[in-house]
Tab-separated table of C-alpha atoms in Angstrom:
chain	number	residue	atom	x	y	z
A	181	MET	CA	0.000	0.000	0.000
A	182	ASN	CA	1.211	3.482	-0.705
A	183	ARG	CA	-0.397	6.871	-1.110
A	184	ASN	CA	-1.727	5.913	-4.509
A	185	HIS	CA	-3.972	3.253	-3.015
A	186	ASN	CA	-6.582	3.463	-0.324
A	187	PRO	CA	-5.800	1.108	2.537
A	188	ASP	CA	-8.026	-1.889	3.093
A	189	LEU	CA	-9.370	-1.094	6.533
A	190	ASP	CA	-11.511	-4.207	6.524
A	191	LEU	CA	-8.418	-6.359	6.113
A	192	ILE	CA	-6.745	-4.534	9.003
A	193	GLU	CA	-9.803	-5.160	11.185
A	194	ARG	CA	-9.876	-8.836	10.308
A	195	TYR	CA	-6.156	-9.111	11.029
A	196	LEU	CA	-6.491	-7.447	14.427
A	197	GLU	CA	-9.557	-9.513	15.280
A	198	GLY	CA	-7.633	-12.680	14.477
A	199	ASN	CA	-10.044	-13.536	11.673
A	200	LEU	CA	-7.437	-14.157	8.975
A	201	ASP	CA	-6.254	-17.700	8.418
A	202	GLU	CA	-2.578	-18.414	8.865
A	203	GLU	CA	-1.718	-17.959	5.186
A	204	GLU	CA	-3.573	-14.632	4.961
A	205	SER	CA	-2.059	-13.501	8.211
A	206	ASN	CA	1.495	-14.252	7.033
A	207	ALA	CA	0.845	-12.473	3.751
A	208	PHE	CA	-0.471	-9.446	5.616
A	209	ARG	CA	2.583	-9.332	7.873
A	210	LYS	CA	4.826	-9.573	4.824
A	211	GLN	CA	2.890	-6.688	3.283
A	212	MET	CA	3.480	-4.636	6.444
A	213	GLN	CA	7.207	-5.337	6.312
A	214	ASP	CA	7.312	-3.921	2.791
A	215	ASP	CA	5.068	-0.974	3.482
A	216	PRO	CA	5.891	1.315	6.428
A	217	GLU	CA	2.723	3.335	5.844
A	218	LEU	CA	0.579	0.241	6.282
A	219	THR	CA	2.515	-0.607	9.448
A	220	GLU	CA	1.862	2.913	10.733
A	221	LEU	CA	-1.824	2.588	9.973
A	222	VAL	CA	-2.109	-0.768	11.765
A	223	LYS	CA	-0.275	0.766	14.732
A	224	LEU	CA	-2.665	3.707	14.739
A	225	ARG	CA	-5.654	1.361	14.554
A	226	LYS	CA	-4.335	-0.629	17.522
A	227	GLU	CA	-3.752	2.523	19.537
A	228	LEU	CA	-6.987	4.222	18.540
A	229	PRO	CA	-9.068	2.980	21.505
A	230	ASP	CA	-6.454	4.438	23.839
A	231	HIS	CA	-6.352	7.751	21.928
A	232	TRP	CA	-10.145	7.878	21.999
A	233	LYS	CA	-10.221	7.255	25.738
A	234	ARG	CA	-7.560	9.868	26.431
A	235	ALA	CA	-9.342	12.396	24.250
A	236	GLY	CA	-12.443	11.857	26.399
A	237	GLN	CA	-10.425	12.304	29.602
A	238	TYR	CA	-8.814	15.445	28.202
A	239	GLN	CA	-12.207	16.926	27.296
A	240	GLN	CA	-13.523	16.143	30.771
A	241	VAL	CA	-10.583	17.787	32.563
A	242	ARG	CA	-10.633	20.745	30.192
A	243	GLN	CA	-14.298	21.191	31.064
A	244	GLU	CA	-13.428	21.026	34.796
A	245	VAL	CA	-10.813	23.742	34.342
A	246	ARG	CA	-13.093	25.953	32.304
A	247	GLY	CA	-15.937	25.399	34.751
A	248	SER	CA	-13.724	26.263	37.728
A	249	LEU	CA	-12.537	29.433	36.031
A	250	GLN	CA	-16.144	30.195	35.122
A	251	VAL	CA	-15.467	30.492	31.432
A	252	PRO	CA	-18.809	30.178	29.645
A	253	ALA	CA	-18.481	28.460	26.262
A	254	HIS	CA	-19.958	31.477	24.490
A	255	ARG	CA	-17.791	34.102	26.187
A	256	GLY	CA	-14.557	32.662	27.421
A	257	VAL	CA	-13.874	35.578	29.745
A	258	PHE	CA	-12.187	34.724	33.023
A	259	GLN	CA	-14.781	35.730	35.561
A	260	LEU	CA	-14.476	35.577	39.292
A	261	ASN	CA	-17.051	36.470	41.840
A	262	ARG	CA	-18.007	40.077	41.128
A	263	THR	CA	-17.392	41.078	44.741
A	264	VAL	CA	-13.843	39.727	44.608
A	265	TRP	CA	-13.159	41.707	41.445
A	266	THR	CA	-14.664	44.861	42.925
A	267	ILE	CA	-12.510	44.550	46.040
A	268	ALA	CA	-9.427	43.718	43.974
A	269	ALA	CA	-10.029	46.699	41.675
A	270	SER	CA	-10.505	49.017	44.647
A	271	VAL	CA	-7.285	47.818	46.264
A	272	ILE	CA	-5.346	48.256	43.009
A	273	ILE	CA	-6.700	51.794	42.561
A	274	LEU	CA	-5.795	52.646	46.159
A	275	LEU	CA	-2.317	51.187	45.789
A	276	GLY	CA	-1.854	52.936	42.466
A	277	THR	CA	-2.878	56.270	43.984
A	278	ALA	CA	-0.537	55.720	46.935
A	279	LEU	CA	2.278	54.821	44.557
A	280	LEU	CA	1.674	57.947	42.493
A	281	VAL	CA	1.770	60.147	45.594
A	282	ILE	CA	4.998	58.494	46.752
A	283	LEU	CA	6.687	58.726	43.374
A	284	THR	CA	5.873	62.421	43.050
A	285	ASN	CA	7.395	62.951	46.507
A	286	PRO	CA	10.382	60.573	46.581
A	287	SER	CA	12.207	62.335	49.415
A	288	GLY	CA	9.307	61.836	51.819
A	289	PRO	CA	9.832	59.671	54.896
A	290	GLY	CA	9.746	55.952	54.077
A	291	GLY	CA	8.609	56.643	50.515
A	292	GLY	CA	11.157	54.445	48.789
A	293	GLN	CA	10.505	51.500	51.068
A	294	MET	CA	6.744	51.666	50.626
A	295	ALA	CA	7.018	51.857	46.847
A	296	GLU	CA	9.173	48.771	46.879
A	297	GLU	CA	6.691	46.859	49.022
A	298	THR	CA	3.795	47.887	46.809
A	299	ASP	CA	5.539	46.733	43.659
A	300	SER	CA	6.442	43.402	45.110
A	301	LEU	CA	2.819	42.930	46.166
A	302	LEU	CA	1.491	43.613	42.680
A	303	LEU	CA	4.161	41.687	40.787
A	304	PRO	CA	5.378	38.992	43.154
A	305	SER	CA	7.333	36.907	40.707
A	306	VAL	CA	8.450	39.368	38.078
A	307	GLU	CA	11.809	41.039	37.961
A	308	ARG	CA	10.912	44.581	37.049
A	309	ALA	CA	14.006	45.354	34.968
A	310	ASP	CA	13.412	42.254	32.839
A	311	ASP	CA	9.763	43.146	32.559
A	312	LYS	CA	10.560	46.586	31.219
A	313	ALA	CA	13.066	45.174	28.751
A	314	LEU	CA	10.529	42.641	27.566
A	315	LEU	CA	7.867	45.287	27.074
A	316	GLU	CA	10.278	47.414	25.071
A	317	GLU	CA	11.233	44.388	23.026
A	318	VAL	CA	7.640	43.550	22.191
A	319	ASN	CA	6.555	47.112	21.512
A	320	PRO	CA	9.643	49.158	20.714
A	321	GLU	CA	7.753	52.096	19.265
A	322	GLY	CA	5.469	52.629	22.184
A	323	SER	CA	1.688	52.556	21.977
A	324	GLY	CA	0.856	55.273	19.479
A	325	ASP	CA	-2.692	55.026	18.119
A	326	MET	CA	-2.074	56.191	14.542
A	327	ASN	CA	-2.974	52.732	13.306
A	328	HIS	CA	-5.159	51.716	16.185
A	329	VAL	CA	-7.664	48.978	15.439
A	330	GLU	CA	-10.375	48.092	17.927
A	331	LEU	CA	-11.983	44.719	17.404
A	332	ILE	CA	-15.716	44.855	18.103
A	333	GLY	CA	-17.127	41.509	17.069
A	334	PRO	CA	-17.214	38.561	17.282
A	335	GLU	CA	-16.519	38.863	20.988
A	336	GLN	CA	-13.759	36.805	22.579
A	337	ASN	CA	-14.721	33.099	22.529
A	338	ALA	CA	-18.001	33.664	20.720
A	339	THR	CA	-19.660	30.494	19.399
A	340	PHE	CA	-21.275	30.042	15.970
A	341	ARG	CA	-23.011	27.176	14.263
A	342	GLU	CA	-21.459	25.879	11.078
A	343	GLY	CA	-24.358	27.296	9.047
A	344	ASP	CA	-24.193	30.789	10.548
A	345	PRO	CA	-22.681	33.740	8.712
A	346	ILE	CA	-19.967	35.370	10.823
A	347	VAL	CA	-19.813	39.140	10.834
A	348	PHE	CA	-16.534	40.805	11.790
A	349	ASN	CA	-16.763	44.390	13.076
A	350	TRP	CA	-14.076	46.856	14.047
A	351	GLU	CA	-13.315	50.488	14.645
A	352	THR	CA	-10.213	52.099	13.217
A	353	ASN	CA	-8.861	55.348	11.883
A	354	ARG	CA	-6.571	53.539	9.473
A	355	LYS	CA	-6.630	54.405	5.788
A	356	GLY	CA	-5.885	52.257	2.754
A	357	SER	CA	-6.282	48.536	3.192
A	358	ILE	CA	-5.898	46.060	5.996
A	359	GLU	CA	-5.762	42.277	6.174
A	360	LEU	CA	-8.383	40.210	7.949
A	361	THR	CA	-6.750	36.952	9.047
A	362	ILE	CA	-8.298	33.825	10.530
A	363	PHE	CA	-6.167	31.058	12.086
A	364	GLU	CA	-7.266	27.568	13.020
A	365	VAL	CA	-6.033	27.113	16.597
A	366	THR	CA	-5.245	23.389	16.590
A	367	SER	CA	-3.133	23.391	13.447
A	368	GLY	CA	-2.016	27.029	13.517
A	369	ARG	CA	-2.996	27.117	9.832
A	370	ILE	CA	-4.160	30.364	8.229
A	371	ILE	CA	-7.648	29.597	6.976
A	372	LEU	CA	-8.400	32.979	5.502
A	373	ALA	CA	-6.410	36.123	4.822
A	374	ARG	CA	-8.135	38.767	2.775
A	375	THR	CA	-7.725	42.460	2.263
A	376	VAL	CA	-10.583	44.604	3.497
A	377	ASP	CA	-11.343	48.294	3.453
A	378	PRO	CA	-10.866	49.507	7.043
A	379	SER	CA	-13.453	52.257	6.630
A	380	SER	CA	-16.139	49.631	5.906
A	381	HIS	CA	-15.893	48.585	9.606
A	382	ALA	CA	-17.321	45.150	8.781
A	383	ASP	CA	-16.797	42.001	6.762
A	384	THR	CA	-18.981	38.916	6.542
A	385	LEU	CA	-17.913	35.310	6.261
A	386	GLN	CA	-20.488	33.210	4.440
A	387	PRO	CA	-22.010	30.130	6.128
A	388	GLN	CA	-20.082	26.834	5.752
A	389	THR	CA	-16.818	28.698	5.108
A	390	LEU	CA	-15.278	27.348	8.300
A	391	GLU	CA	-15.413	23.785	9.544
A	392	PRO	CA	-16.225	23.157	13.213
A	393	GLY	CA	-13.246	24.103	15.353
A	394	ARG	CA	-11.630	26.905	17.281
A	395	TYR	CA	-10.236	29.949	15.502
A	396	PHE	CA	-8.433	33.199	16.108
A	397	TRP	CA	-9.039	36.311	14.080
A	398	TYR	CA	-7.240	39.610	13.889
A	399	LEU	CA	-7.124	42.672	11.723
A	400	GLY	CA	-3.637	43.716	10.697
A	401	ASP	CA	-2.127	43.676	14.163
A	402	LYS	CA	-1.452	40.086	15.255
A	403	SER	CA	-0.970	41.100	18.864
A	404	GLN	CA	-4.666	41.941	19.076
A	405	LYS	CA	-6.567	38.808	18.306
A	406	ARG	CA	-9.756	37.110	19.429
A	407	SER	CA	-10.902	33.560	19.433
A	408	PHE	CA	-14.212	32.084	18.360
A	409	THR	CA	-15.598	28.605	17.934
A	410	VAL	CA	-17.637	27.048	15.153
A	411	ILE	CA	-19.702	24.080	16.236
A	412	ASN	CA	-21.569	21.343	14.457
A	413	PRO	CA	-25.271	22.250	14.818
B	48	MET	CA	-9.065	39.109	49.493
B	49	ARG	CA	-9.218	35.958	51.574
B	50	VAL	CA	-8.856	33.699	48.555
B	51	LEU	CA	-5.934	35.702	47.159
B	52	THR	CA	-3.870	35.378	50.313
B	53	HIS	CA	-4.850	31.821	51.204
B	54	ALA	CA	-1.777	29.638	51.537
B	55	TYR	CA	-2.077	26.011	50.481
B	56	THR	CA	0.515	23.341	51.079
B	57	GLU	CA	1.742	21.344	48.080
B	58	GLU	CA	-0.235	18.409	49.407
B	59	ASP	CA	-3.421	20.514	49.593
B	60	LEU	CA	-2.904	21.581	46.003
B	61	LEU	CA	-2.159	18.070	44.818
B	62	ASN	CA	-5.254	16.681	46.526
B	63	GLY	CA	-7.344	19.573	45.217
B	64	LEU	CA	-6.257	18.987	41.633
B	65	GLN	CA	-6.719	15.263	42.025
B	66	ALA	CA	-10.309	15.904	43.117
B	67	GLY	CA	-10.915	18.776	40.684
B	68	THR	CA	-11.622	21.302	43.445
B	69	GLY	CA	-12.593	24.577	41.794
B	70	GLU	CA	-11.057	26.789	44.482
B	71	VAL	CA	-7.661	25.100	44.090
B	72	ILE	CA	-7.777	25.319	40.292
B	73	ARG	CA	-8.583	29.040	40.554
B	74	TYR	CA	-5.797	29.552	43.123
B	75	ILE	CA	-3.176	27.908	40.892
B	76	TYR	CA	-4.463	29.815	37.885
B	77	ARG	CA	-4.103	33.164	39.658
B	78	LYS	CA	-0.753	32.263	41.160
B	79	ASN	CA	0.690	31.411	37.759
B	80	LEU	CA	-1.009	34.020	35.593
B	81	SER	CA	1.768	36.591	35.926
B	82	PRO	CA	4.730	34.256	35.271
B	83	VAL	CA	2.963	32.634	32.325
B	84	LYS	CA	2.069	36.049	30.947
B	85	GLN	CA	5.762	36.930	31.015
B	86	LEU	CA	6.547	33.612	29.367
B	87	VAL	CA	4.053	34.180	26.549
B	88	THR	CA	5.458	37.648	25.816
B	89	ARG	CA	8.762	35.950	24.982
B	90	PHE	CA	7.036	34.253	22.050
B	91	PRO	CA	5.483	37.084	20.036
B	92	GLY	CA	4.918	34.759	17.086
B	93	ILE	CA	2.444	32.465	18.807
B	94	ILE	CA	-1.260	32.943	18.356
B	95	LEU	CA	-2.325	31.693	21.780
B	96	GLU	CA	-3.246	34.103	24.576
B	97	THR	CA	-1.824	33.748	28.088
B	98	GLU	CA	-5.200	32.433	29.257
B	99	ASP	CA	-5.207	29.742	26.564
B	100	VAL	CA	-1.688	28.596	27.442
B	101	LEU	CA	-2.451	28.499	31.151
B	102	GLN	CA	-5.774	26.684	30.730
B	103	GLU	CA	-4.104	24.130	28.476
B	104	GLY	CA	-1.221	23.824	30.949
B	105	LEU	CA	-3.596	23.314	33.862
B	106	THR	CA	-5.506	20.672	31.917
B	107	ARG	CA	-2.296	18.762	31.210
B	108	LEU	CA	-1.134	19.184	34.798
B	109	ILE	CA	-4.345	17.654	36.153
B	110	LEU	CA	-4.288	14.811	33.626
B	111	ASN	CA	-0.684	13.997	34.527
B	112	ILE	CA	-1.415	14.059	38.253
B	113	ARG	CA	-4.387	11.727	37.822
B	114	LYS	CA	-2.304	9.345	35.710
B	115	GLY	CA	0.415	9.309	38.368
B	116	LYS	CA	2.929	10.982	36.052
B	117	PHE	CA	3.757	13.735	38.513
B	118	SER	CA	6.342	12.384	40.915
B	119	GLY	CA	6.697	15.478	43.079
B	120	LYS	CA	10.366	15.964	42.265
B	121	SER	CA	9.589	19.561	41.393
B	122	SER	CA	7.001	21.917	42.859
B	123	LEU	CA	3.603	22.018	41.167
B	124	ASN	CA	4.192	25.595	40.027
B	125	THR	CA	7.552	24.690	38.462
B	126	TYR	CA	6.023	21.691	36.773
B	127	LEU	CA	3.107	23.757	35.441
B	128	TYR	CA	5.500	26.424	34.192
B	129	SER	CA	7.550	23.787	32.387
B	130	ILE	CA	4.397	22.406	30.734
B	131	CYS	CA	3.342	25.921	29.665
B	132	ARG	CA	6.810	26.557	28.301
B	133	ASN	CA	6.588	23.406	26.185
B	134	ILE	CA	3.207	24.544	24.872
B	135	CYS	CA	4.711	27.911	23.897
B	136	LEU	CA	7.740	26.294	22.272
B	137	LYS	CA	5.525	23.987	20.268
B	138	GLU	CA	3.267	26.838	19.199
B	139	ASN	CA	6.290	28.891	18.311
B	140	GLN	CA	7.667	26.082	16.210
B	141	ARG	CA	4.284	25.665	14.604
B	142	SER	CA	4.077	29.289	13.594
B	143	GLN	CA	7.522	28.890	12.018
B	144	GLN	CA	8.984	31.790	13.880
B	145	ALA	CA	11.293	29.732	16.053
B	146	ASN	CA	14.602	31.118	14.854
B	147	ARG	CA	15.251	33.250	17.910
B	148	PHE	CA	14.438	30.420	20.305
B	149	ARG	CA	15.868	27.522	18.331
B	150	ASP	CA	18.729	27.050	20.750
B	151	GLU	CA	16.364	27.049	23.722
B	152	GLU	CA	14.089	24.546	22.036
B	153	LYS	CA	17.007	22.302	21.200
B	154	ALA	CA	18.036	22.426	24.838
B	155	THR	CA	14.533	21.348	25.905
B	156	GLU	CA	14.535	18.456	23.449
B	157	GLU	CA	17.915	17.338	24.677
B	158	PHE	CA	17.405	17.656	28.397
B	159	GLY	CA	13.625	17.413	28.777
B	160	ASN	CA	12.222	18.341	32.148
B	161	PRO	CA	15.179	18.811	34.485
B	162	PHE	CA	13.071	17.717	37.451
B	163	GLY	CA	12.283	14.339	35.982
B	164	ASP	CA	8.487	14.694	36.055
B	165	ALA	CA	7.041	13.117	32.968
B	166	ASP	CA	4.599	14.764	30.609
B	167	GLU	CA	2.944	13.367	27.496
B	168	THR	CA	4.811	14.288	24.357
B	169	GLU	CA	3.524	17.051	22.131
B	170	LYS	CA	2.890	14.340	19.553
B	171	ASP	CA	0.479	12.664	21.984
B	172	TYR	CA	-1.374	15.923	22.562
B	173	GLU	CA	-1.537	16.524	18.838
B	174	MET	CA	-3.176	13.143	18.413
B	175	ILE	CA	-5.599	13.906	21.253
B	176	GLN	CA	-6.517	17.177	19.532
B	177	ARG	CA	-7.018	15.377	16.227
B	178	VAL	CA	-9.328	12.839	17.844
B	179	ILE	CA	-11.288	15.584	19.635
B	180	LYS	CA	-11.676	17.481	16.390
B	181	ALA	CA	-12.821	14.321	14.634
B	182	LYS	CA	-15.333	13.630	17.434
B	183	GLU	CA	-16.746	17.127	17.019
B	184	LYS	CA	-17.261	16.545	13.313
B	185	MET	CA	-18.809	13.099	13.619
B	186	GLU	CA	-22.501	12.353	13.933
B	187	SER	CA	-23.634	11.560	17.467
B	188	GLN	CA	-24.514	7.992	16.359
B	189	CYS	CA	-20.873	7.417	15.438
B	190	VAL	CA	-19.523	8.880	18.670
B	191	GLU	CA	-22.001	6.718	20.592
B	192	ILE	CA	-21.022	3.442	18.953
B	193	ILE	CA	-17.270	4.132	19.110
B	194	ASP	CA	-17.655	5.087	22.765
B	195	ALA	CA	-19.454	1.819	23.406
B	196	ARG	CA	-16.989	-0.338	21.482
B	197	PHE	CA	-13.852	1.411	22.817
B	198	ALA	CA	-14.899	1.294	26.456
B	199	ILE	CA	-11.780	-0.720	27.239
B	200	ARG	CA	-12.259	-3.353	29.892
B	201	SER	CA	-10.020	-3.400	32.916
B	202	SER	CA	-9.269	-7.092	32.614
B	203	PRO	CA	-8.871	-8.898	29.321
B	204	PHE	CA	-11.563	-11.395	28.387
B	205	ALA	CA	-10.688	-15.028	28.216
B	206	LEU	CA	-9.471	-15.776	24.754
B	207	ARG	CA	-11.861	-17.437	22.398
B	208	ASP	CA	-11.532	-21.160	21.727
B	209	LYS	CA	-10.817	-20.602	18.082
B	210	GLN	CA	-7.615	-18.770	18.880
B	211	SER	CA	-4.929	-21.372	18.568
B	212	THR	CA	-1.932	-21.176	20.837
B	213	ASP	CA	0.475	-21.818	17.983
B	214	CYS	CA	-0.046	-18.398	16.487
B	215	ARG	CA	1.513	-15.881	18.849
B	216	GLN	CA	1.057	-12.781	16.750
B	217	ARG	CA	-2.551	-13.524	16.106
B	218	THR	CA	-3.167	-14.109	19.789
B	219	ALA	CA	-1.469	-10.865	20.778
B	220	ASN	CA	-3.586	-8.873	18.354
B	221	SER	CA	-6.738	-10.676	19.336
B	222	GLU	CA	-5.991	-10.214	23.012
B	223	GLN	CA	-5.953	-6.485	22.552
B	224	HIS	CA	-9.163	-6.608	20.575
B	225	SER	CA	-10.798	-8.898	23.097
B	226	ARG	CA	-10.450	-6.067	25.629
B	227	LEU	CA	-12.952	-4.073	23.573
B	228	THR	CA	-16.659	-4.401	24.220
B	229	PRO	CA	-18.033	-7.272	22.119
B	230	PHE	CA	-20.475	-6.267	19.379
B	231	GLU	CA	-23.211	-8.304	21.052
B	232	GLU	CA	-22.988	-6.070	24.127
B	233	VAL	CA	-22.685	-2.916	22.031
B	234	ALA	CA	-25.783	-3.985	20.099
B	235	GLU	CA	-27.735	-4.668	23.279
B	236	HIS	CA	-26.712	-1.295	24.700
B	237	LEU	CA	-27.861	0.532	21.574
B	238	GLY	CA	-30.946	-1.597	20.925
B	239	ILE	CA	-29.833	-2.752	17.472
B	240	SER	CA	-28.718	-6.069	16.019
B	241	ALA	CA	-25.103	-7.226	16.384
B	242	ASP	CA	-24.639	-7.202	12.594
B	243	ASN	CA	-25.988	-3.686	12.432
B	244	ALA	CA	-23.650	-2.627	15.246
B	245	ARG	CA	-20.673	-4.182	13.478
B	246	GLN	CA	-21.479	-2.463	10.179
B	247	ARG	CA	-22.122	0.881	11.799
B	248	PHE	CA	-18.932	0.676	13.839
B	249	LYS	CA	-16.835	-0.126	10.770
B	250	ARG	CA	-18.324	2.788	8.851
B	251	CYS	CA	-17.719	5.165	11.758
B	252	LEU	CA	-14.243	3.813	12.420
B	253	GLU	CA	-13.274	4.434	8.818
B	254	ARG	CA	-14.511	8.018	9.108
B	255	LEU	CA	-12.524	8.450	12.289
B	256	ILE	CA	-9.297	7.087	10.809
B	257	ARG	CA	-9.731	9.199	7.680
B	258	MET	CA	-10.040	12.316	9.843
B	259	VAL	CA	-7.238	11.424	12.233
B	260	ARG	CA	-4.789	10.308	9.562
B	261	PRO	CA	-5.949	11.727	6.229
B	262	GLU	CA	-2.449	11.417	4.734
B	263	ALA	CA	-2.870	7.631	4.615
B	264	PHE	CA	-5.653	7.948	2.054
B	265	GLN	CA	-5.675	8.801	-1.592
B	266	VAL	CA	-6.915	12.362	-2.048
B	267	ASN	CA	-8.058	12.298	-5.663
């Protein structure tokens, strides 16, 4: 067997079930010796129950993780208890304000020490010098908004049925043209890359264009991307 | 802020992940968000977000713990970080922008996890993803019958009489197959005839193999 011939799956099944007579079985083994692709396929077939089982376990644990992090399938936003977020936000604002006051008055009593403690509380495991270097490395030109693109829809982790049209919306002050790109997450393959007019603020993907799966999309700037899922209805 | 400052022992965390305790999963997620965010920024070419990498890492961490693959030679956080790093390296390689990190990747391939805690290979996870994707594309009837047939039994069945002892290879293959649910039981479970179950399973299995390993089949 090679790529020019479709493999005889029925023969593989009969071989694995022990339903070939001795002569057929020997011939099949000889065929495997001469054809590494057939050997690979038989190996895959033997391992398939285990792969199937592990895929089920993976899906179950993935669901546990998503459930614990309260990530709804249609939104995918990491949500904690609203009260916890409110308290956390308040504390960060307070600390930020305190830090600002201290930094504008560095000679004040104990100012340096308090700033150090605050930083280590906010970023417990990050070396600040490295952090700054990394940020500069990723975005060397700063965050100017000359070419700013704001993705509006689909929202992060939105879900669509295979037969749904998918409308992409954005806001931008960019002129000329811009590329709408869609990646398939599992393979990392670019599924679609087409030039759109930024001033149109929208582009529609026709139904059945994407197979079920998880995708990322972005407009020009790869660092700003969103995911969405297409499901089998 | 109680949850944010709560201190768990390694044993608490291990037991919590073993049991799938939501509070422990959230704690580990928060604890590792910042380091993993820093890690992801080192791979600007990858398309995954920090949250995706960390969720995937946590999933693999839990699976490995439940399979007994985590020996405790490293801390859970170190182990999780190493898993996330492998995910990033793989994604980076996949996006073909690995030039800057080629040396680092080579080092990982050569030395693996320095703490000796095993993880599945990326190849295994790729296969898992392929199977999941295939499952999502298949009709529910197919998923149902493959589920039923592949529900591997904990102890192998006694070998059938017809299996002669003078044919070792045949016996080995059959032994593995005999651990699968017999078609008679599958048929009873689904309320169809055994012949029908066999035919349906073969049709669905072929679809599955075609989706998992399309390169083995003629395209045109």
